[in-house]
Short mmCIF file of C-alpha atoms in Angstrom, two decimals:
data_model
loop_
_atom_site.label_atom_id
_atom_site.label_comp_id
_atom_site.label_asym_id
_atom_site.label_seq_id
_atom_site.Cartn_x
_atom_site.Cartn_y
_atom_site.Cartn_z
CA MET A 30 -12.03 16.06 -26.25
CA ASN A 31 -10.83 15.94 -22.67
CA ASP A 32 -7.96 13.85 -21.30
CA LYS A 33 -10.29 11.23 -19.84
CA GLU A 34 -11.79 10.60 -23.27
CA LYS A 35 -8.38 10.35 -24.90
CA GLN A 36 -7.44 7.55 -22.50
CA ASN A 37 -10.04 5.37 -24.23
CA ILE A 38 -9.73 6.73 -27.75
CA GLU A 39 -7.22 6.25 -30.56
CA TRP A 40 -7.15 8.16 -33.85
CA LYS A 41 -5.58 6.41 -36.88
CA GLU A 42 -5.41 7.69 -40.46
CA THR A 43 -5.43 4.19 -42.03
CA TRP A 44 -6.23 0.67 -40.90
CA LYS A 45 -3.39 -1.77 -40.11
CA GLU A 46 -3.57 -5.36 -38.89
CA ASP A 47 -1.41 -4.32 -35.91
CA TYR A 48 -4.38 -2.37 -34.52
CA LEU A 49 -5.92 -5.67 -33.47
CA LYS A 50 -3.49 -5.43 -30.54
CA TRP A 51 -5.08 -2.11 -29.53
CA ILE A 52 -8.55 -3.65 -29.69
CA CYS A 53 -7.23 -6.51 -27.53
CA GLY A 54 -5.87 -3.95 -25.04
CA PHE A 55 -9.18 -2.10 -24.88
CA ALA A 56 -11.11 -5.35 -24.35
CA ASN A 57 -8.84 -6.37 -21.47
CA ALA A 58 -9.18 -2.95 -19.80
CA GLN A 59 -12.17 -0.56 -19.73
CA GLY A 60 -13.05 -0.71 -23.40
CA GLY A 61 -12.50 2.08 -25.91
CA LYS A 62 -12.84 3.39 -29.45
CA ILE A 63 -10.54 3.52 -32.46
CA TYR A 64 -11.32 5.97 -35.24
CA ILE A 65 -9.93 5.10 -38.68
CA GLY A 66 -9.62 8.12 -40.94
CA LYS A 67 -8.61 10.74 -38.35
CA ASN A 68 -5.20 12.26 -37.67
CA ASP A 69 -3.52 12.76 -34.29
CA ASP A 70 -5.56 15.84 -33.37
CA GLY A 71 -8.90 14.25 -34.30
CA THR A 72 -9.34 15.95 -37.67
CA VAL A 73 -11.09 13.80 -40.27
CA THR A 74 -8.72 12.93 -43.13
CA GLY A 75 -10.96 10.24 -44.66
CA ILE A 76 -10.40 6.74 -46.04
CA THR A 77 -11.14 5.37 -49.51
CA ASN A 78 -11.93 1.75 -48.59
CA ALA A 79 -14.46 2.39 -45.82
CA LYS A 80 -17.14 -0.02 -47.06
CA LYS A 81 -14.68 -2.92 -47.42
CA LEU A 82 -13.23 -2.30 -43.96
CA LEU A 83 -16.76 -2.09 -42.56
CA GLU A 84 -17.06 -5.80 -43.40
CA ASP A 85 -13.44 -6.98 -42.95
CA ILE A 86 -12.66 -5.55 -39.50
CA PRO A 87 -15.49 -7.24 -37.52
CA ASN A 88 -14.62 -10.59 -39.12
CA LYS A 89 -10.89 -10.27 -38.35
CA VAL A 90 -11.57 -9.22 -34.75
CA ARG A 91 -13.90 -12.20 -34.30
CA ASP A 92 -11.51 -14.71 -35.90
CA VAL A 93 -8.28 -13.49 -34.22
CA LEU A 94 -9.51 -12.17 -30.85
CA GLY A 95 -12.72 -14.13 -30.39
CA ILE A 96 -14.80 -11.04 -29.52
CA ILE A 97 -17.42 -8.91 -31.27
CA VAL A 98 -16.93 -5.18 -31.90
CA ASP A 99 -19.23 -2.58 -33.40
CA VAL A 100 -17.90 -0.86 -36.51
CA ASN A 101 -19.77 2.28 -37.56
CA LEU A 102 -19.40 4.31 -40.75
CA TYR A 103 -19.51 8.12 -40.52
CA SER A 104 -18.96 10.94 -42.98
CA GLU A 105 -17.82 14.53 -42.50
CA GLU A 106 -17.35 16.99 -45.36
CA ASN A 107 -17.67 14.09 -47.84
CA LYS A 108 -14.87 12.20 -46.05
CA ASP A 109 -15.61 8.72 -44.70
CA TYR A 110 -14.21 7.46 -41.41
CA LEU A 111 -14.88 4.44 -39.18
CA GLU A 112 -15.55 4.09 -35.47
CA ILE A 113 -14.56 0.77 -33.88
CA VAL A 114 -16.26 0.35 -30.50
CA THR A 115 -14.75 -2.24 -28.14
CA LEU A 116 -16.51 -3.12 -24.91
CA PRO A 117 -14.61 -4.42 -21.86
CA SER A 118 -14.43 -8.20 -21.81
CA SER A 119 -15.29 -10.25 -18.74
CA TYR A 120 -12.67 -12.86 -19.70
CA PRO A 121 -9.03 -12.54 -20.86
CA VAL A 122 -8.59 -11.72 -24.56
CA ASN A 123 -5.34 -12.59 -26.35
CA TYR A 124 -3.84 -11.64 -29.70
CA LYS A 125 -2.02 -14.69 -31.06
CA GLY A 126 -1.08 -15.74 -27.53
CA GLU A 127 -0.16 -12.22 -26.36
CA TYR A 128 -2.16 -10.38 -23.72
CA HIS A 129 -2.30 -6.63 -24.29
CA TYR A 130 -3.73 -4.11 -21.84
CA ARG A 131 -4.70 -0.45 -22.20
CA SER A 132 -3.33 1.63 -19.33
CA GLY A 133 -3.82 5.39 -19.49
CA SER A 134 -3.02 6.39 -23.06
CA THR A 135 -0.60 3.53 -23.75
CA LYS A 136 -0.85 -0.14 -24.66
CA GLN A 137 1.16 -2.61 -22.61
CA LEU A 138 2.15 -6.20 -23.37
CA LEU A 139 1.56 -8.13 -20.16
CA LYS A 140 4.32 -10.49 -19.05
CA GLY A 141 5.50 -12.31 -15.95
CA ALA A 142 3.84 -11.43 -12.66
CA ALA A 143 1.70 -8.72 -14.25
CA LEU A 144 0.22 -11.28 -16.64
CA THR A 145 -0.35 -13.74 -13.80
CA GLN A 146 -2.19 -11.11 -11.75
CA PHE A 147 -4.26 -10.05 -14.78
CA LEU A 148 -5.36 -13.61 -15.51
CA PHE A 149 -6.25 -14.19 -11.86
CA GLU A 150 -8.35 -11.02 -11.74
CA LYS A 151 -10.15 -11.72 -15.00
CA THR A 152 -10.99 -15.31 -14.11
CA GLY A 153 -11.91 -14.55 -10.50
CA ILE A 154 -9.26 -17.02 -9.34
CA THR A 155 -6.53 -16.09 -6.87
CA TRP A 156 -3.17 -17.80 -6.42
CA ASP A 157 -4.07 -19.10 -2.97
CA SER A 158 -7.48 -20.49 -4.01
CA ILE A 159 -6.14 -23.36 -6.15
CA PRO A 160 -7.25 -26.78 -4.73
CA LEU A 161 -4.52 -29.37 -4.12
CA ASP A 162 -4.75 -33.06 -4.91
CA ASN A 163 -3.61 -35.81 -2.54
CA LEU A 164 -3.61 -33.64 0.59
CA SER A 165 -5.83 -34.35 3.58
CA ALA A 166 -6.20 -32.92 7.08
CA ASP A 167 -4.49 -36.05 8.43
CA ASP A 168 -1.25 -34.91 6.76
CA PHE A 169 -1.04 -31.81 9.00
CA TRP A 170 0.69 -31.60 12.34
CA ARG A 171 -1.38 -30.00 15.07
CA ASP A 172 1.15 -27.30 16.07
CA SER A 173 -0.05 -24.57 13.72
CA PHE A 174 -3.69 -25.24 14.54
CA ASP A 175 -2.88 -24.86 18.24
CA ILE A 176 -1.15 -21.52 17.59
CA PHE A 177 -4.11 -20.35 15.51
CA ARG A 178 -6.68 -21.29 18.15
CA LYS A 179 -4.70 -19.54 20.89
CA GLN A 180 -4.25 -16.34 18.84
CA ALA A 181 -7.87 -16.29 17.62
CA ILE A 182 -9.16 -16.46 21.22
CA LEU A 183 -6.70 -13.82 22.47
CA SER A 184 -7.68 -11.43 19.67
CA LYS A 185 -11.39 -12.23 20.17
CA ARG A 186 -11.76 -12.77 16.43
CA MET A 187 -13.31 -16.19 17.12
CA ASP A 188 -15.08 -17.68 20.12
CA GLU A 189 -13.75 -20.73 21.93
CA LYS A 190 -16.95 -22.61 21.13
CA ASP A 191 -16.41 -21.89 17.42
CA LEU A 192 -12.92 -23.37 17.65
CA ASN A 193 -14.04 -26.54 19.42
CA MET A 194 -13.93 -28.65 16.26
CA THR A 195 -11.59 -30.94 14.38
CA ASN A 196 -8.76 -29.48 12.32
CA GLU A 197 -10.53 -30.49 9.11
CA GLN A 198 -13.70 -28.74 10.27
CA LEU A 199 -11.64 -25.65 11.12
CA LEU A 200 -10.14 -25.61 7.62
CA ASP A 201 -13.63 -25.88 6.18
CA SER A 202 -15.02 -23.11 8.42
CA LEU A 203 -12.24 -20.79 7.22
CA GLY A 204 -13.22 -21.47 3.60
CA LEU A 205 -10.03 -23.43 2.93
CA ILE A 206 -11.70 -26.56 1.55
CA LYS A 207 -13.52 -26.64 -1.79
CA ASP A 208 -15.22 -29.70 -3.27
CA GLY A 209 -13.48 -31.84 -0.67
CA LYS A 210 -10.00 -30.53 -1.56
CA ILE A 211 -7.80 -28.34 0.63
CA LEU A 212 -6.92 -25.04 -1.02
CA ARG A 213 -3.37 -23.87 -1.48
CA ALA A 214 -4.02 -21.22 1.22
CA GLY A 215 -4.88 -23.95 3.74
CA MET A 216 -1.66 -25.77 2.97
CA MET A 217 0.39 -22.53 3.24
CA LEU A 218 -1.23 -21.46 6.49
CA PHE A 219 -1.16 -24.73 8.42
CA HIS A 220 1.05 -27.40 6.82
CA GLN A 221 4.36 -27.97 8.59
CA ASN A 222 6.29 -28.01 5.29
CA PRO A 223 4.73 -25.78 2.60
CA GLU A 224 8.04 -25.91 0.71
CA LYS A 225 7.08 -29.41 -0.36
CA TRP A 226 4.82 -27.62 -2.84
CA ILE A 227 6.18 -24.06 -2.98
CA ASN A 228 9.93 -23.37 -2.90
CA GLY A 229 10.98 -20.18 -1.14
CA ALA A 230 8.00 -20.14 1.26
CA TYR A 231 10.11 -19.05 4.21
CA ILE A 232 11.74 -15.96 5.75
CA LYS A 233 15.46 -15.08 5.72
CA ILE A 234 16.88 -12.76 8.38
CA GLY A 235 20.43 -11.44 8.36
CA PHE A 236 22.46 -8.97 10.43
CA PHE A 237 24.76 -6.84 8.29
CA GLU A 238 27.83 -4.88 9.38
CA SER A 239 27.81 -3.33 5.90
CA ASP A 240 26.06 -4.00 2.59
CA SER A 241 28.71 -6.58 1.72
CA GLU A 242 29.43 -8.04 5.16
CA ILE A 243 26.91 -10.26 6.95
CA SER A 244 27.60 -11.30 10.55
CA TYR A 245 24.95 -13.98 11.08
CA MET A 246 21.61 -15.12 9.68
CA ASP A 247 18.59 -17.33 10.25
CA GLU A 248 15.87 -18.96 8.18
CA ILE A 249 12.34 -19.44 9.51
CA HIS A 250 10.56 -22.36 7.89
CA GLY A 251 7.24 -24.07 8.54
CA SER A 252 3.63 -22.99 8.10
CA LEU A 253 2.86 -19.31 7.67
CA ILE A 254 1.07 -19.34 11.01
CA SER A 255 4.16 -20.69 12.76
CA GLN A 256 6.45 -18.28 10.87
CA ALA A 257 4.33 -15.36 12.09
CA ASP A 258 4.48 -16.75 15.62
CA LYS A 259 8.30 -16.98 15.61
CA VAL A 260 9.67 -14.20 13.46
CA ILE A 261 9.03 -11.10 15.62
CA ASP A 262 10.36 -12.70 18.79
CA LEU A 263 13.51 -13.80 16.95
CA ILE A 264 14.13 -10.29 15.57
CA PHE A 265 13.72 -8.60 18.94
CA THR A 266 15.60 -11.16 21.04
CA LYS A 267 18.54 -12.07 18.79
CA TYR A 268 18.98 -9.27 16.26
CA LEU A 269 18.17 -6.06 18.13
CA LYS A 270 19.69 -4.67 21.33
CA ALA A 271 17.56 -2.53 23.62
CA ASN A 272 18.79 0.47 25.57
CA ILE A 273 18.06 -0.11 29.25
CA SER A 274 16.82 2.69 31.51
CA TYR A 275 14.93 2.87 34.79
CA GLU A 276 12.04 4.88 36.13
CA GLY A 277 12.28 4.21 39.83
CA VAL A 278 12.53 0.44 40.07
CA THR A 279 10.86 -0.14 36.70
CA ARG A 280 13.19 -1.41 33.98
CA ILE A 281 12.49 0.13 30.56
CA GLU A 282 13.79 -1.42 27.33
CA THR A 283 13.91 0.87 24.28
CA TYR A 284 14.56 -0.87 20.97
CA PRO A 285 15.89 0.96 17.89
CA PHE A 286 12.67 0.22 15.96
CA PRO A 287 9.00 0.26 17.02
CA LYS A 288 7.94 -3.35 17.55
CA ALA A 289 4.35 -2.71 16.47
CA ALA A 290 5.50 -1.27 13.14
CA ILE A 291 7.94 -4.12 12.40
CA ARG A 292 5.31 -6.71 13.31
CA GLU A 293 2.73 -5.14 11.00
CA ALA A 294 5.22 -4.81 8.14
CA VAL A 295 6.37 -8.44 8.41
CA TYR A 296 2.82 -9.80 8.61
CA ASN A 297 1.83 -7.69 5.59
CA ALA A 298 4.77 -9.15 3.68
CA ILE A 299 3.69 -12.72 4.52
CA VAL A 300 0.09 -12.08 3.43
CA HIS A 301 0.79 -10.13 0.23
CA LYS A 302 3.79 -12.12 -1.01
CA ASN A 303 3.75 -13.52 -4.53
CA TYR A 304 4.87 -17.03 -3.59
CA ALA A 305 5.03 -18.07 -7.26
CA THR A 306 8.43 -16.34 -7.55
CA GLN A 307 9.84 -18.87 -5.06
CA ILE A 308 11.98 -16.16 -3.44
CA PRO A 309 11.82 -15.91 0.37
CA ILE A 310 10.94 -12.76 2.28
CA GLN A 311 14.24 -11.10 3.21
CA ILE A 312 14.78 -9.02 6.36
CA SER A 313 18.13 -7.20 6.43
CA ILE A 314 19.06 -5.65 9.78
CA TYR A 315 21.82 -3.09 10.38
CA LYS A 316 22.75 -1.10 13.46
CA ASP A 317 20.91 1.94 12.14
CA LYS A 318 18.33 0.59 9.67
CA LEU A 319 16.13 -2.37 8.83
CA TYR A 320 14.88 -3.50 5.41
CA ILE A 321 12.01 -5.85 4.56
CA SER A 322 12.04 -7.01 0.92
CA ASN A 323 9.15 -8.92 -0.54
CA ASP A 324 8.12 -10.13 -4.00
CA CYS A 325 4.58 -8.95 -4.49
CA ILE A 326 2.17 -7.62 -7.10
CA LEU A 327 0.41 -4.35 -6.36
CA PRO A 328 -3.08 -3.81 -7.79
CA SER A 329 -2.99 -2.19 -11.24
CA GLY A 330 -2.18 1.51 -11.09
CA TRP A 331 -1.09 1.54 -7.43
CA THR A 332 1.96 3.63 -6.51
CA VAL A 333 3.85 4.57 -3.35
CA GLU A 334 1.41 7.47 -2.99
CA THR A 335 -1.52 5.01 -3.11
CA LEU A 336 0.09 2.88 -0.40
CA MET A 337 0.81 5.81 1.89
CA GLY A 338 -2.69 7.27 1.47
CA LYS A 339 -6.09 5.93 2.46
CA HIS A 340 -6.85 2.85 0.37
CA ARG A 341 -9.10 -0.18 0.41
CA SER A 342 -7.91 -3.64 1.31
CA LYS A 343 -7.03 -5.70 -1.76
CA PRO A 344 -4.76 -8.59 -0.72
CA PHE A 345 -3.01 -10.67 -3.37
CA ASN A 346 -3.80 -13.77 -1.28
CA PRO A 347 -7.28 -13.12 0.18
CA ASN A 348 -7.64 -16.57 1.75
CA ILE A 349 -4.27 -16.32 3.49
CA ALA A 350 -5.22 -12.79 4.58
CA ASN A 351 -8.48 -14.08 6.06
CA GLY A 352 -6.58 -16.72 8.06
CA PHE A 353 -4.23 -14.06 9.45
CA PHE A 354 -7.19 -11.82 10.24
CA ARG A 355 -9.03 -14.57 12.14
CA ALA A 356 -5.84 -15.23 14.10
CA GLY A 357 -5.68 -11.54 15.01
CA PHE A 358 -2.39 -10.93 13.19
CA ILE A 359 -3.76 -8.29 10.78
CA GLU A 360 -6.84 -6.21 9.99
CA THR A 361 -8.81 -6.32 6.74
CA TRP A 362 -9.41 -2.62 6.10
CA GLY A 363 -6.25 -1.73 4.19
CA ARG A 364 -4.91 -0.02 7.35
CA GLY A 365 -1.61 -1.92 7.51
CA ILE A 366 0.61 0.93 6.32
CA GLU A 367 -1.46 3.45 8.27
CA LYS A 368 -0.82 1.42 11.44
CA ILE A 369 2.90 1.18 10.63
CA CYS A 370 3.16 4.96 10.23
CA GLU A 371 1.13 5.56 13.39
CA ALA A 372 3.43 3.25 15.37
CA CYS A 373 6.50 5.11 14.04
CA ARG A 374 5.03 8.50 14.99
CA ASN A 375 4.19 7.31 18.50
CA TYR A 376 7.69 5.88 18.90
CA GLY A 377 9.40 9.05 17.71
CA THR A 378 10.93 7.64 14.51
CA ILE A 379 10.56 9.03 11.02
CA LEU A 380 8.07 7.36 8.68
CA PRO A 381 9.31 4.30 6.78
CA GLU A 382 10.48 4.65 3.20
CA TYR A 383 8.80 2.48 0.57
CA THR A 384 10.44 1.55 -2.73
CA VAL A 385 8.18 -0.07 -5.32
CA TYR A 386 9.67 -2.11 -8.17
CA PRO A 387 7.71 -3.87 -10.96
CA GLU A 388 7.51 -7.17 -9.07
CA ASP A 389 8.68 -6.47 -5.52
CA ILE A 390 8.51 -3.90 -2.76
CA MET A 391 10.98 -2.86 -0.06
CA ILE A 392 10.34 -0.98 3.17
CA LYS A 393 13.14 0.77 5.08
CA PHE A 394 13.01 1.72 8.76
CA GLU A 395 15.45 4.19 10.33
CA ALA A 396 16.67 3.36 13.85
CA LEU A 397 15.73 5.60 16.75
CA ASN A 398 19.33 6.77 17.23
CA THR A 399 20.05 7.78 13.62
CA ALA A 400 20.79 11.39 12.71
CA LYS A 401 17.43 11.69 10.91
CA ASN A 402 15.45 10.56 13.93
CA ILE A 403 17.51 12.61 16.38
CA ALA A 404 16.92 15.71 14.24
CA LYS A 405 13.21 14.90 14.05
CA ASN A 406 12.87 14.61 17.81
CA ILE A 407 14.87 17.78 18.47
CA ALA A 408 12.54 19.64 16.11
CA LYS A 409 9.55 18.05 17.81
CA ASN A 410 10.80 19.07 21.28
CA ILE A 411 11.42 22.62 20.10
CA ALA A 412 7.93 22.76 18.61
CA ASN A 413 6.38 21.40 21.82
CA SER A 414 8.41 23.86 23.91
CA SER A 415 7.26 26.77 21.75
CA LYS A 416 3.68 25.53 21.93
CA ASN A 417 3.84 25.36 25.73
CA LYS A 418 5.27 28.88 25.93
CA ILE A 419 2.47 30.20 23.73
CA GLU A 420 -0.23 28.44 25.79
CA GLU A 421 1.24 29.69 29.08
CA ASN A 422 1.75 33.31 27.99
CA THR A 423 -1.37 33.96 25.88
CA PRO A 424 -3.70 34.84 28.82
CA ILE A 425 -0.92 36.95 30.39
CA VAL A 426 -0.43 38.95 27.19
CA LEU A 427 -4.19 39.44 26.79
CA GLU A 428 -4.51 40.77 30.36
CA PHE A 429 -1.54 43.10 29.83
CA LEU A 430 -3.18 44.53 26.69
CA LYS A 431 -6.41 45.13 28.60
CA GLN A 432 -4.54 47.18 31.23
CA TYR A 433 -2.19 48.95 28.83
CA PRO A 434 -3.94 49.20 25.41
CA LYS A 435 -1.37 51.73 24.08
CA THR A 436 1.62 49.58 24.92
CA THR A 437 4.13 48.54 22.26
CA GLN A 438 5.46 45.07 21.50
CA LYS A 439 8.85 46.17 22.84
CA ASN A 440 7.26 47.05 26.20
CA ILE A 441 5.44 43.71 26.32
CA ILE A 442 8.67 41.79 25.67
CA GLU A 443 10.56 43.71 28.36
CA ASN A 444 7.80 43.53 30.98
CA LEU A 445 6.68 39.92 30.45
CA ASN A 446 10.13 38.51 29.62
CA ILE A 447 9.08 36.58 26.52
CA SER A 448 10.76 36.34 23.11
CA LYS A 449 9.77 38.46 20.14
CA ARG A 450 8.89 35.35 18.13
CA THR A 451 6.62 33.99 20.86
CA LEU A 452 4.87 37.35 21.24
CA GLU A 453 4.32 37.69 17.49
CA ARG A 454 2.72 34.23 17.42
CA ILE A 455 0.49 35.06 20.41
CA ILE A 456 -0.63 38.39 18.86
CA SER A 457 -1.39 36.59 15.59
CA LEU A 458 -3.47 33.92 17.34
CA LEU A 459 -5.40 36.51 19.41
CA LYS A 460 -6.22 38.39 16.21
CA GLU A 461 -7.28 35.23 14.36
CA ASP A 462 -9.55 34.16 17.23
CA GLY A 463 -11.18 37.61 17.42
CA TYR A 464 -9.89 38.64 20.85
CA ILE A 465 -8.05 41.82 19.82
CA GLU A 466 -7.83 44.33 16.99
CA ARG A 467 -5.13 46.88 16.27
CA ILE A 468 -6.53 50.39 15.81
CA GLY A 469 -4.23 52.91 14.11
CA ASN A 470 -0.53 52.52 13.34
CA ASN A 471 2.20 50.90 15.40
CA ARG A 472 3.37 54.19 17.00
CA SER A 473 0.18 56.06 17.86
CA GLY A 474 -2.42 53.31 17.72
CA TYR A 475 -3.84 51.09 20.44
CA TRP A 476 -5.15 47.59 21.09
CA LYS A 477 -8.94 47.19 21.12
CA ILE A 478 -10.13 44.27 23.24
CA LEU A 479 -13.02 42.50 21.50
CA LYS A 480 -13.63 39.64 23.96
#
């Protein structure tokens, strides 16, 4: 059997009650099969109580797990073995209060944030879609709605005529009211004090001289819309110093980090945060680096490689994400990290470094003036310089070869005053593109012009 099959198959020589956990794990994942009466390499060893187990196992699975499985009896070389077929369940299955999950070729006991995310996904409920009692549109201040309307018009995500409505109607149009109750996402996005319901729903910013020495700090409270409106300006006016230069009379400010990348990273943190942990988003700023730490739950199986590659949008808080999208703060195509990396490339800084932990994620930016970024830009300038030399000298070399087909590389270098490395690259490119061909050896041969 191939590896893919083994991910959904277990071979057991005898039946044990503990295997109900494996059936639970299969039901909560993609389903699978357990064979009773086979050893670890799939060879049939047989069982003596096959007929009794054929009746007992389905009943135990039904009574303990609340699901139905197919149990089939097979025989090979007069040895009986059983096949237990478990289909994926559309609702969460538990074994005596424990939720097991099959991942790859292992069984995992789900706990903490992983269990919360699993239950949300299985039930179709998200953390931000829970309706709140005793909260009405009259309890909201207008400030966050004003910010939202302004941003939505500027980004052209909504028309002014579509925004010409009451705040309650706006909440409803954004899908933030269900059965007359405002969803948790509506409260988080627009209420002036979401910490009344959710502790830690704010952002901490600190400037560090070293890992153990903090110089000053701020906390940004209020609705998520107002936090997004304030946080970037605060970082770039209070925490970061720009290098000032001039082009003519034009003043140019160059910050140590690309503003577009920091903005995207902070907004992503706000949208994807697991607010149930009640730990604020933390932004740690140093002279040469910047960290954004955020408690979040990645989709099952996602890694740093998944994040850095092309991936679909799967926000932990889809209703909050939709509000940020309509305001023009983010996109909805899973391009957040792609945009961050693009902004870093355009700015001349190295790509950010992501560290993924079980229940949180941290992104690190290197400042423009760090050794890593200086080395990167030197290498880039050298590469661009070499590229320019190649582009400038290629037609000159080709014309020289047309006039002097028996010339040597040494003669070309001396006559055209170009480096050996540049000439070798030009010759290689001319050969690859089908312009020239070397006939004979290096001493007595010649250059044949093909184009």
